[in-house]
Amino acid sequence: MSAARLRVARIAVWTGLLAELALVVGLVAGVRLSGAALMAAEVLVMGVVALETSVLWPLYAARRRKGARRRAAALSAVRTVVPVVVRRLLTHEFRALHSLGLWVLRRHHRVPEGAQSFSYTELQTGTMGAFFFASVLETVVLALVTPWPLVHLVLLVVGVYGTVLIVALHAACVTRPHLVTADGSLRLRYGALFDLRVPAALIDSARVERRYPGGGLVRADENGTLDLAVGSQTTVTVELAGPVEYVRPLGRGGSARTLRFHADDPRAAVAALVRNPTPTPLTPALTGPRRWRGRDPGGR
């Protein structure tokens, strides 16, 4: 497989996605598109699919000839052709929809026996509710005022799917809480977008500390500090004995020695991390190799 052909396949993926996005945005904005334009968009998508298939199949066949199993060969071919950002966006979406099913069944995602779970959704529940009702209202209004049947159908499908996805994103956060396992290791998560495992041996200390970092969901600085904020704030700070590697939602990696994250009950999270801290929160204590430094939840 030539490098030029792979570059063309990757460009085609982005072109197809951007074309579909432009089409949807235009329809939502009320732009009247001719049948020829809609047909051209569909032909473009079909062409992209055909091109990707023509590139993926030889890669898959080559992996199979080298002895790879079917699933491994298929995954290897997809990773070679499809850009990592596209793969991660699609993966996040599928995981969110899977989490919606777990939420309906009142189950959590991979909480091992003996692990303690800590929710982090309290601050964002109201915001997600507002997004949900706004999405429902927008879907209903656009469906009522759009006179063209095809555009009406597209807007209805997009609106309903968008509304379901908002619920799914929140469900992913509910069903994928932070975990402190039986051996003292830490697993930080934010829905299906972020997942970081920290071995118990790396955890040096933990404290309750409220901070308001700027930036988005995942923020890292040059000093090796990683902020995983919810509602623009963090409530627990964990110092590590050595760096831990992490991957951001869109695939960019990094390392950190200080972790700051939000938990609805930060004192309980700190207590689980240090294993039976002293009951007086303002008195420093030592528990094995870890230090517990209690603070007021407001960080004062």
PDB file of C-alpha atoms in Angstrom:
ATOM      1  CA  MET A   1       0.000   0.000   0.000  1.00  0.00           C
ATOM      2  CA  SER A   2       1.561   3.270  -1.135  1.00  0.00           C
ATOM      3  CA  ALA A   3       1.855   6.251   1.179  1.00  0.00           C
ATOM      4  CA  ALA A   4       0.120   8.469  -1.406  1.00  0.00           C
ATOM      5  CA  ARG A   5      -2.923   6.208  -1.474  1.00  0.00           C
ATOM      6  CA  LEU A   6      -3.141   6.226   2.319  1.00  0.00           C
ATOM      7  CA  ARG A   7      -2.973  10.029   2.346  1.00  0.00           C
ATOM      8  CA  VAL A   8      -5.797  10.193  -0.193  1.00  0.00           C
ATOM      9  CA  ALA A   9      -7.906   7.841   1.951  1.00  0.00           C
ATOM     10  CA  ARG A  10      -7.343   9.937   5.078  1.00  0.00           C
ATOM     11  CA  ILE A  11      -8.192  13.144   3.218  1.00  0.00           C
ATOM     12  CA  ALA A  12     -11.345  11.487   1.888  1.00  0.00           C
ATOM     13  CA  VAL A  13     -12.499  10.637   5.418  1.00  0.00           C
ATOM     14  CA  TRP A  14     -12.159  14.263   6.521  1.00  0.00           C
ATOM     15  CA  THR A  15     -13.780  15.517   3.319  1.00  0.00           C
ATOM     16  CA  GLY A  16     -16.773  13.253   3.770  1.00  0.00           C
ATOM     17  CA  LEU A  17     -17.230  14.235   7.396  1.00  0.00           C
ATOM     18  CA  LEU A  18     -16.956  17.941   6.659  1.00  0.00           C
ATOM     19  CA  ALA A  19     -19.393  17.652   3.748  1.00  0.00           C
ATOM     20  CA  GLU A  20     -21.959  15.866   5.903  1.00  0.00           C
ATOM     21  CA  LEU A  21     -21.472  18.432   8.673  1.00  0.00           C
ATOM     22  CA  ALA A  22     -21.914  21.311   6.229  1.00  0.00           C
ATOM     23  CA  LEU A  23     -25.072  19.702   4.868  1.00  0.00           C
ATOM     24  CA  VAL A  24     -26.580  19.255   8.315  1.00  0.00           C
ATOM     25  CA  VAL A  25     -25.655  22.786   9.411  1.00  0.00           C
ATOM     26  CA  GLY A  26     -27.185  24.192   6.236  1.00  0.00           C
ATOM     27  CA  LEU A  27     -30.403  22.309   6.757  1.00  0.00           C
ATOM     28  CA  VAL A  28     -30.606  23.365  10.398  1.00  0.00           C
ATOM     29  CA  ALA A  29     -30.008  26.974   9.355  1.00  0.00           C
ATOM     30  CA  GLY A  30     -32.946  26.759   6.966  1.00  0.00           C
ATOM     31  CA  VAL A  31     -30.964  26.796   3.713  1.00  0.00           C
ATOM     32  CA  ARG A  32     -33.085  25.403   0.900  1.00  0.00           C
ATOM     33  CA  LEU A  33     -31.061  22.822  -0.978  1.00  0.00           C
ATOM     34  CA  SER A  34     -31.950  21.441  -4.363  1.00  0.00           C
ATOM     35  CA  GLY A  35     -32.394  17.760  -5.018  1.00  0.00           C
ATOM     36  CA  ALA A  36     -29.210  17.831  -7.061  1.00  0.00           C
ATOM     37  CA  ALA A  37     -27.228  19.147  -4.072  1.00  0.00           C
ATOM     38  CA  LEU A  38     -28.596  16.457  -1.777  1.00  0.00           C
ATOM     39  CA  MET A  39     -27.884  13.813  -4.412  1.00  0.00           C
ATOM     40  CA  ALA A  40     -24.317  15.115  -4.816  1.00  0.00           C
ATOM     41  CA  ALA A  41     -23.751  14.891  -1.063  1.00  0.00           C
ATOM     42  CA  GLU A  42     -24.954  11.307  -0.989  1.00  0.00           C
ATOM     43  CA  VAL A  43     -22.799  10.410  -4.008  1.00  0.00           C
ATOM     44  CA  LEU A  44     -19.801  11.940  -2.212  1.00  0.00           C
ATOM     45  CA  VAL A  45     -20.455   9.831   0.875  1.00  0.00           C
ATOM     46  CA  MET A  46     -20.851   6.683  -1.210  1.00  0.00           C
ATOM     47  CA  GLY A  47     -17.626   7.509  -3.032  1.00  0.00           C
ATOM     48  CA  VAL A  48     -15.770   7.942   0.242  1.00  0.00           C
ATOM     49  CA  VAL A  49     -17.116   4.608   1.498  1.00  0.00           C
ATOM     50  CA  ALA A  50     -16.047   2.891  -1.734  1.00  0.00           C
ATOM     51  CA  LEU A  51     -12.582   4.458  -1.567  1.00  0.00           C
ATOM     52  CA  GLU A  52     -12.110   3.506   2.069  1.00  0.00           C
ATOM     53  CA  THR A  53     -13.207  -0.056   1.315  1.00  0.00           C
ATOM     54  CA  SER A  54     -10.744  -0.315  -1.582  1.00  0.00           C
ATOM     55  CA  VAL A  55      -7.934   0.801   0.737  1.00  0.00           C
ATOM     56  CA  LEU A  56      -8.971  -1.126   3.838  1.00  0.00           C
ATOM     57  CA  TRP A  57      -9.459  -4.492   2.155  1.00  0.00           C
ATOM     58  CA  PRO A  58      -5.852  -4.918   0.894  1.00  0.00           C
ATOM     59  CA  LEU A  59      -4.540  -3.885   4.306  1.00  0.00           C
ATOM     60  CA  TYR A  60      -6.856  -6.368   6.017  1.00  0.00           C
ATOM     61  CA  ALA A  61      -5.884  -9.137   3.603  1.00  0.00           C
ATOM     62  CA  ALA A  62      -2.172  -8.436   4.128  1.00  0.00           C
ATOM     63  CA  ARG A  63      -2.567  -8.709   7.924  1.00  0.00           C
ATOM     64  CA  ARG A  64      -4.486 -11.954   7.544  1.00  0.00           C
ATOM     65  CA  ARG A  65      -1.758 -13.444   5.340  1.00  0.00           C
ATOM     66  CA  LYS A  66       0.737 -12.647   8.091  1.00  0.00           C
ATOM     67  CA  GLY A  67      -1.328 -14.713  10.538  1.00  0.00           C
ATOM     68  CA  ALA A  68      -3.342 -12.032  12.328  1.00  0.00           C
ATOM     69  CA  ARG A  69      -6.802 -12.915  13.554  1.00  0.00           C
ATOM     70  CA  ARG A  70      -9.786 -11.341  11.830  1.00  0.00           C
ATOM     71  CA  ARG A  71     -10.533  -8.792  14.540  1.00  0.00           C
ATOM     72  CA  ALA A  72      -6.885  -7.818  14.960  1.00  0.00           C
ATOM     73  CA  ALA A  73      -6.429  -7.503  11.194  1.00  0.00           C
ATOM     74  CA  ALA A  74      -9.541  -5.338  10.846  1.00  0.00           C
ATOM     75  CA  LEU A  75      -8.534  -3.055  13.718  1.00  0.00           C
ATOM     76  CA  SER A  76      -5.028  -2.679  12.328  1.00  0.00           C
ATOM     77  CA  ALA A  77      -6.380  -1.706   8.902  1.00  0.00           C
ATOM     78  CA  VAL A  78      -8.785   0.849  10.393  1.00  0.00           C
ATOM     79  CA  ARG A  79      -6.044   2.394  12.540  1.00  0.00           C
ATOM     80  CA  THR A  80      -3.842   2.755   9.462  1.00  0.00           C
ATOM     81  CA  VAL A  81      -6.459   4.588   7.373  1.00  0.00           C
ATOM     82  CA  VAL A  82      -8.866   6.389   9.717  1.00  0.00           C
ATOM     83  CA  PRO A  83      -7.349   9.393  11.587  1.00  0.00           C
ATOM     84  CA  VAL A  84      -7.087   8.972  15.357  1.00  0.00           C
ATOM     85  CA  VAL A  85      -9.362  11.951  16.053  1.00  0.00           C
ATOM     86  CA  VAL A  86     -12.168  10.446  13.960  1.00  0.00           C
ATOM     87  CA  ARG A  87     -11.715   7.056  15.600  1.00  0.00           C
ATOM     88  CA  ARG A  88     -11.834   8.522  19.084  1.00  0.00           C
ATOM     89  CA  LEU A  89     -14.907  10.662  18.375  1.00  0.00           C
ATOM     90  CA  LEU A  90     -16.795   7.649  17.056  1.00  0.00           C
ATOM     91  CA  THR A  91     -15.606   5.512  19.974  1.00  0.00           C
ATOM     92  CA  HIS A  92     -16.750   8.128  22.508  1.00  0.00           C
ATOM     93  CA  GLU A  93     -20.148   8.258  20.836  1.00  0.00           C
ATOM     94  CA  PHE A  94     -20.627   4.486  20.853  1.00  0.00           C
ATOM     95  CA  ARG A  95     -19.533   4.242  24.484  1.00  0.00           C
ATOM     96  CA  ALA A  96     -21.936   7.008  25.475  1.00  0.00           C
ATOM     97  CA  LEU A  97     -24.841   5.166  23.838  1.00  0.00           C
ATOM     98  CA  HIS A  98     -23.761   1.958  25.578  1.00  0.00           C
ATOM     99  CA  SER A  99     -23.738   3.862  28.872  1.00  0.00           C
ATOM    100  CA  LEU A 100     -27.303   4.977  28.219  1.00  0.00           C
ATOM    101  CA  GLY A 101     -28.318   1.327  28.220  1.00  0.00           C
ATOM    102  CA  LEU A 102     -26.414   0.738  31.472  1.00  0.00           C
ATOM    103  CA  TRP A 103     -28.148   3.748  33.029  1.00  0.00           C
ATOM    104  CA  VAL A 104     -31.584   2.406  32.093  1.00  0.00           C
ATOM    105  CA  LEU A 105     -30.644  -0.931  33.665  1.00  0.00           C
ATOM    106  CA  ARG A 106     -29.259   0.871  36.773  1.00  0.00           C
ATOM    107  CA  ARG A 107     -25.820  -0.668  36.317  1.00  0.00           C
ATOM    108  CA  HIS A 108     -22.299   0.757  36.417  1.00  0.00           C
ATOM    109  CA  HIS A 109     -19.435   0.206  34.023  1.00  0.00           C
ATOM    110  CA  ARG A 110     -16.688  -2.092  35.329  1.00  0.00           C
ATOM    111  CA  VAL A 111     -16.764  -1.525  39.061  1.00  0.00           C
ATOM    112  CA  PRO A 112     -14.758  -4.459  40.486  1.00  0.00           C
ATOM    113  CA  GLU A 113     -15.598  -6.145  43.760  1.00  0.00           C
ATOM    114  CA  GLY A 114     -14.243  -4.236  46.756  1.00  0.00           C
ATOM    115  CA  ALA A 115     -13.870  -0.965  44.846  1.00  0.00           C
ATOM    116  CA  GLN A 116     -15.327   2.297  46.143  1.00  0.00           C
ATOM    117  CA  SER A 117     -17.012   4.550  43.598  1.00  0.00           C
ATOM    118  CA  PHE A 118     -17.264   8.337  43.756  1.00  0.00           C
ATOM    119  CA  SER A 119     -19.663  10.335  41.632  1.00  0.00           C
ATOM    120  CA  TYR A 120     -18.817  13.680  40.062  1.00  0.00           C
ATOM    121  CA  THR A 121     -22.061  14.655  38.288  1.00  0.00           C
ATOM    122  CA  GLU A 122     -23.714  16.854  40.915  1.00  0.00           C
ATOM    123  CA  LEU A 123     -22.419  20.145  39.509  1.00  0.00           C
ATOM    124  CA  GLN A 124     -23.315  19.388  35.906  1.00  0.00           C
ATOM    125  CA  THR A 125     -26.760  17.810  36.326  1.00  0.00           C
ATOM    126  CA  GLY A 126     -28.580  21.131  36.098  1.00  0.00           C
ATOM    127  CA  THR A 127     -26.565  22.206  33.058  1.00  0.00           C
ATOM    128  CA  MET A 128     -27.192  18.932  31.245  1.00  0.00           C
ATOM    129  CA  GLY A 129     -30.896  19.243  32.060  1.00  0.00           C
ATOM    130  CA  ALA A 130     -30.958  22.719  30.542  1.00  0.00           C
ATOM    131  CA  PHE A 131     -29.216  21.423  27.396  1.00  0.00           C
ATOM    132  CA  PHE A 132     -31.740  18.585  27.172  1.00  0.00           C
ATOM    133  CA  PHE A 133     -34.813  20.817  27.365  1.00  0.00           C
ATOM    134  CA  ALA A 134     -33.274  23.326  24.945  1.00  0.00           C
ATOM    135  CA  SER A 135     -32.582  20.506  22.476  1.00  0.00           C
ATOM    136  CA  VAL A 136     -36.132  19.173  22.800  1.00  0.00           C
ATOM    137  CA  LEU A 137     -37.581  22.651  22.286  1.00  0.00           C
ATOM    138  CA  GLU A 138     -35.366  23.321  19.276  1.00  0.00           C
ATOM    139  CA  THR A 139     -36.292  19.983  17.700  1.00  0.00           C
ATOM    140  CA  VAL A 140     -40.024  20.601  18.124  1.00  0.00           C
ATOM    141  CA  VAL A 141     -39.903  24.183  16.852  1.00  0.00           C
ATOM    142  CA  LEU A 142     -37.821  23.335  13.772  1.00  0.00           C
ATOM    143  CA  ALA A 143     -40.079  20.381  12.989  1.00  0.00           C
ATOM    144  CA  LEU A 144     -43.144  22.650  13.144  1.00  0.00           C
ATOM    145  CA  VAL A 145     -41.819  25.545  11.065  1.00  0.00           C
ATOM    146  CA  THR A 146     -40.007  23.619   8.307  1.00  0.00           C
ATOM    147  CA  PRO A 147     -42.295  23.240   5.270  1.00  0.00           C
ATOM    148  CA  TRP A 148     -40.139  20.928   3.110  1.00  0.00           C
ATOM    149  CA  PRO A 149     -40.758  17.216   3.837  1.00  0.00           C
ATOM    150  CA  LEU A 150     -37.193  16.047   3.260  1.00  0.00           C
ATOM    151  CA  VAL A 151     -35.668  18.854   5.308  1.00  0.00           C
ATOM    152  CA  HIS A 152     -38.322  18.275   7.976  1.00  0.00           C
ATOM    153  CA  LEU A 153     -37.339  14.608   8.214  1.00  0.00           C
ATOM    154  CA  VAL A 154     -33.608  15.339   8.365  1.00  0.00           C
ATOM    155  CA  LEU A 155     -34.078  17.977  11.072  1.00  0.00           C
ATOM    156  CA  LEU A 156     -36.286  15.658  13.085  1.00  0.00           C
ATOM    157  CA  VAL A 157     -33.777  12.808  12.930  1.00  0.00           C
ATOM    158  CA  VAL A 158     -30.829  15.077  13.755  1.00  0.00           C
ATOM    159  CA  GLY A 159     -32.733  16.759  16.589  1.00  0.00           C
ATOM    160  CA  VAL A 160     -33.893  13.514  18.181  1.00  0.00           C
ATOM    161  CA  TYR A 161     -30.440  11.960  17.894  1.00  0.00           C
ATOM    162  CA  GLY A 162     -28.825  15.067  19.380  1.00  0.00           C
ATOM    163  CA  THR A 163     -31.238  14.966  22.305  1.00  0.00           C
ATOM    164  CA  VAL A 164     -30.527  11.276  22.894  1.00  0.00           C
ATOM    165  CA  LEU A 165     -26.801  11.957  22.738  1.00  0.00           C
ATOM    166  CA  ILE A 166     -27.044  14.650  25.430  1.00  0.00           C
ATOM    167  CA  VAL A 167     -28.743  12.148  27.744  1.00  0.00           C
ATOM    168  CA  ALA A 168     -26.170   9.507  26.781  1.00  0.00           C
ATOM    169  CA  LEU A 169     -23.243  11.794  27.649  1.00  0.00           C
ATOM    170  CA  HIS A 170     -24.686  12.413  31.099  1.00  0.00           C
ATOM    171  CA  ALA A 171     -25.470   8.707  31.505  1.00  0.00           C
ATOM    172  CA  ALA A 172     -21.836   7.920  30.718  1.00  0.00           C
ATOM    173  CA  CYS A 173     -20.749  10.147  33.612  1.00  0.00           C
ATOM    174  CA  VAL A 174     -23.263   8.523  35.983  1.00  0.00           C
ATOM    175  CA  THR A 175     -22.355   4.958  35.064  1.00  0.00           C
ATOM    176  CA  ARG A 176     -18.579   5.544  34.964  1.00  0.00           C
ATOM    177  CA  PRO A 177     -17.665   7.062  38.351  1.00  0.00           C
ATOM    178  CA  HIS A 178     -14.181   7.535  39.812  1.00  0.00           C
ATOM    179  CA  LEU A 179     -12.937   4.380  41.531  1.00  0.00           C
ATOM    180  CA  VAL A 180     -10.582   3.488  44.349  1.00  0.00           C
ATOM    181  CA  THR A 181     -10.019  -0.239  44.098  1.00  0.00           C
ATOM    182  CA  ALA A 182      -9.377  -2.713  46.897  1.00  0.00           C
ATOM    183  CA  ASP A 183      -5.594  -2.468  46.422  1.00  0.00           C
ATOM    184  CA  GLY A 184      -5.686   1.351  46.726  1.00  0.00           C
ATOM    185  CA  SER A 185      -5.233   2.212  43.045  1.00  0.00           C
ATOM    186  CA  LEU A 186      -7.150   5.120  41.552  1.00  0.00           C
ATOM    187  CA  ARG A 187      -9.181   5.232  38.350  1.00  0.00           C
ATOM    188  CA  LEU A 188     -10.200   8.706  37.184  1.00  0.00           C
ATOM    189  CA  ARG A 189     -12.927   8.947  34.579  1.00  0.00           C
ATOM    190  CA  TYR A 190     -15.144  11.461  32.902  1.00  0.00           C
ATOM    191  CA  GLY A 191     -17.885   9.559  31.136  1.00  0.00           C
ATOM    192  CA  ALA A 192     -16.552   7.878  28.013  1.00  0.00           C
ATOM    193  CA  LEU A 193     -14.176  10.751  27.239  1.00  0.00           C
ATOM    194  CA  PHE A 194     -11.373  10.242  29.759  1.00  0.00           C
ATOM    195  CA  ASP A 195      -9.989   7.256  31.648  1.00  0.00           C
ATOM    196  CA  LEU A 196      -6.797   7.238  33.722  1.00  0.00           C
ATOM    197  CA  ARG A 197      -5.527   4.442  35.977  1.00  0.00           C
ATOM    198  CA  VAL A 198      -3.042   5.266  38.729  1.00  0.00           C
ATOM    199  CA  PRO A 199      -1.326   2.368  40.553  1.00  0.00           C
ATOM    200  CA  ALA A 200      -1.440   2.473  44.347  1.00  0.00           C
ATOM    201  CA  ALA A 201       2.367   2.557  44.549  1.00  0.00           C
ATOM    202  CA  LEU A 202       2.426   5.928  42.766  1.00  0.00           C
ATOM    203  CA  ILE A 203      -0.013   7.689  45.097  1.00  0.00           C
ATOM    204  CA  ASP A 204       2.017   9.723  47.574  1.00  0.00           C
ATOM    205  CA  SER A 205      -0.617  11.951  49.172  1.00  0.00           C
ATOM    206  CA  ALA A 206      -4.160  13.198  48.767  1.00  0.00           C
ATOM    207  CA  ARG A 207      -6.002  16.207  50.115  1.00  0.00           C
ATOM    208  CA  VAL A 208      -9.302  18.024  49.825  1.00  0.00           C
ATOM    209  CA  GLU A 209      -8.665  21.228  47.930  1.00  0.00           C
ATOM    210  CA  ARG A 210     -11.167  23.238  45.920  1.00  0.00           C
ATOM    211  CA  ARG A 211      -9.744  24.965  42.868  1.00  0.00           C
ATOM    212  CA  TYR A 212     -11.187  26.716  39.825  1.00  0.00           C
ATOM    213  CA  PRO A 213      -8.834  26.018  36.899  1.00  0.00           C
ATOM    214  CA  GLY A 214      -9.382  27.738  33.594  1.00  0.00           C
ATOM    215  CA  GLY A 215      -9.687  25.929  30.291  1.00  0.00           C
ATOM    216  CA  GLY A 216     -11.764  22.943  29.304  1.00  0.00           C
ATOM    217  CA  LEU A 217     -12.476  19.528  30.755  1.00  0.00           C
ATOM    218  CA  VAL A 218      -8.851  18.300  30.724  1.00  0.00           C
ATOM    219  CA  ARG A 219      -6.144  20.873  31.339  1.00  0.00           C
ATOM    220  CA  ALA A 220      -2.426  20.254  31.776  1.00  0.00           C
ATOM    221  CA  ASP A 221       0.383  22.695  32.522  1.00  0.00           C
ATOM    222  CA  GLU A 222       4.120  22.650  32.050  1.00  0.00           C
ATOM    223  CA  ASN A 223       4.687  21.724  35.712  1.00  0.00           C
ATOM    224  CA  GLY A 224       3.133  18.277  35.322  1.00  0.00           C
ATOM    225  CA  THR A 225      -0.275  19.098  36.815  1.00  0.00           C
ATOM    226  CA  LEU A 226      -3.401  17.601  35.268  1.00  0.00           C
ATOM    227  CA  ASP A 227      -6.825  19.120  36.014  1.00  0.00           C
ATOM    228  CA  LEU A 228      -9.966  17.084  35.347  1.00  0.00           C
ATOM    229  CA  ALA A 229     -12.606  19.686  36.122  1.00  0.00           C
ATOM    230  CA  VAL A 230     -16.382  19.388  36.378  1.00  0.00           C
ATOM    231  CA  GLY A 231     -18.390  22.573  36.579  1.00  0.00           C
ATOM    232  CA  SER A 232     -15.068  24.451  36.170  1.00  0.00           C
ATOM    233  CA  GLN A 233     -13.758  23.200  39.505  1.00  0.00           C
ATOM    234  CA  THR A 234     -11.757  20.436  41.184  1.00  0.00           C
ATOM    235  CA  THR A 235     -12.061  19.326  44.808  1.00  0.00           C
ATOM    236  CA  VAL A 236      -9.353  16.671  45.308  1.00  0.00           C
ATOM    237  CA  THR A 237      -5.603  16.986  44.743  1.00  0.00           C
ATOM    238  CA  VAL A 238      -3.424  13.865  44.514  1.00  0.00           C
ATOM    239  CA  GLU A 239       0.366  14.058  44.555  1.00  0.00           C
ATOM    240  CA  LEU A 240       2.218  11.196  42.865  1.00  0.00           C
ATOM    241  CA  ALA A 241       5.613   9.692  43.582  1.00  0.00           C
ATOM    242  CA  GLY A 242       6.326   9.527  39.846  1.00  0.00           C
ATOM    243  CA  PRO A 243       4.767  10.568  36.549  1.00  0.00           C
ATOM    244  CA  VAL A 244       1.735   8.810  35.114  1.00  0.00           C
ATOM    245  CA  GLU A 245       0.863   8.781  31.418  1.00  0.00           C
ATOM    246  CA  TYR A 246      -2.582   9.909  30.244  1.00  0.00           C
ATOM    247  CA  VAL A 247      -4.450  10.345  26.963  1.00  0.00           C
ATOM    248  CA  ARG A 248      -6.750  13.303  26.283  1.00  0.00           C
ATOM    249  CA  PRO A 249     -10.216  12.799  24.732  1.00  0.00           C
ATOM    250  CA  LEU A 250      -8.968  13.447  21.158  1.00  0.00           C
ATOM    251  CA  GLY A 251      -5.850  11.302  21.467  1.00  0.00           C
ATOM    252  CA  ARG A 252      -3.118  13.693  22.568  1.00  0.00           C
ATOM    253  CA  GLY A 253      -0.975  12.266  25.353  1.00  0.00           C
ATOM    254  CA  GLY A 254       1.053  13.601  28.237  1.00  0.00           C
ATOM    255  CA  SER A 255       2.337  12.852  31.733  1.00  0.00           C
ATOM    256  CA  ALA A 256       1.543  14.306  35.144  1.00  0.00           C
ATOM    257  CA  ARG A 257       2.748  14.077  38.742  1.00  0.00           C
ATOM    258  CA  THR A 258      -0.106  16.058  40.291  1.00  0.00           C
ATOM    259  CA  LEU A 259      -3.743  15.175  39.648  1.00  0.00           C
ATOM    260  CA  ARG A 260      -6.669  17.438  40.465  1.00  0.00           C
ATOM    261  CA  PHE A 261     -10.188  16.177  39.948  1.00  0.00           C
ATOM    262  CA  HIS A 262     -13.733  16.756  41.128  1.00  0.00           C
ATOM    263  CA  ALA A 263     -15.689  14.413  43.385  1.00  0.00           C
ATOM    264  CA  ASP A 264     -19.122  15.135  44.837  1.00  0.00           C
ATOM    265  CA  ASP A 265     -17.863  13.874  48.212  1.00  0.00           C
ATOM    266  CA  PRO A 266     -14.167  14.862  48.255  1.00  0.00           C
ATOM    267  CA  ARG A 267     -13.567  13.886  51.892  1.00  0.00           C
ATOM    268  CA  ALA A 268     -14.755  10.338  51.251  1.00  0.00           C
ATOM    269  CA  ALA A 269     -12.536  10.106  48.166  1.00  0.00           C
ATOM    270  CA  VAL A 270      -9.486  11.290  50.120  1.00  0.00           C
ATOM    271  CA  ALA A 271     -10.287   8.891  52.966  1.00  0.00           C
ATOM    272  CA  ALA A 272     -10.432   5.984  50.515  1.00  0.00           C
ATOM    273  CA  LEU A 273      -7.131   6.979  48.928  1.00  0.00           C
ATOM    274  CA  VAL A 274      -5.179   7.171  52.178  1.00  0.00           C
ATOM    275  CA  ARG A 275      -6.902   4.203  53.851  1.00  0.00           C
ATOM    276  CA  ASN A 276      -8.356   5.001  57.253  1.00  0.00           C
ATOM    277  CA  PRO A 277      -7.136   8.554  57.891  1.00  0.00           C
ATOM    278  CA  THR A 278      -7.401  10.047  61.361  1.00  0.00           C
ATOM    279  CA  PRO A 279     -10.952  11.193  62.175  1.00  0.00           C
ATOM    280  CA  THR A 280      -9.870  14.792  62.902  1.00  0.00           C
ATOM    281  CA  PRO A 281      -9.685  16.415  59.446  1.00  0.00           C
ATOM    282  CA  LEU A 282      -7.449  19.339  60.413  1.00  0.00           C
ATOM    283  CA  THR A 283      -4.748  17.241  62.079  1.00  0.00           C
ATOM    284  CA  PRO A 284      -1.998  15.913  59.779  1.00  0.00           C
ATOM    285  CA  ALA A 285      -1.543  12.188  59.970  1.00  0.00           C
ATOM    286  CA  LEU A 286       0.581   9.472  58.446  1.00  0.00           C
ATOM    287  CA  THR A 287      -0.905   6.249  57.137  1.00  0.00           C
ATOM    288  CA  GLY A 288       1.752   3.905  55.848  1.00  0.00           C
ATOM    289  CA  PRO A 289       3.730   5.530  53.056  1.00  0.00           C
ATOM    290  CA  ARG A 290       1.019   8.061  52.241  1.00  0.00           C
ATOM    291  CA  ARG A 291       0.340  11.437  53.790  1.00  0.00           C
ATOM    292  CA  TRP A 292      -3.122  12.779  54.403  1.00  0.00           C
ATOM    293  CA  ARG A 293      -3.567  16.500  54.576  1.00  0.00           C
ATOM    294  CA  GLY A 294      -7.119  17.419  55.415  1.00  0.00           C
ATOM    295  CA  ARG A 295      -8.513  20.781  54.391  1.00  0.00           C
ATOM    296  CA  ASP A 296     -11.700  22.675  54.397  1.00  0.00           C
ATOM    297  CA  PRO A 297     -13.673  21.822  51.189  1.00  0.00           C
ATOM    298  CA  GLY A 298     -13.436  25.491  50.211  1.00  0.00           C
ATOM    299  CA  GLY A 299      -9.655  25.229  50.165  1.00  0.00           C
ATOM    300  CA  ARG A 300      -9.265  27.789  52.971  1.00  0.00           C
TER     301      ARG A 300
END
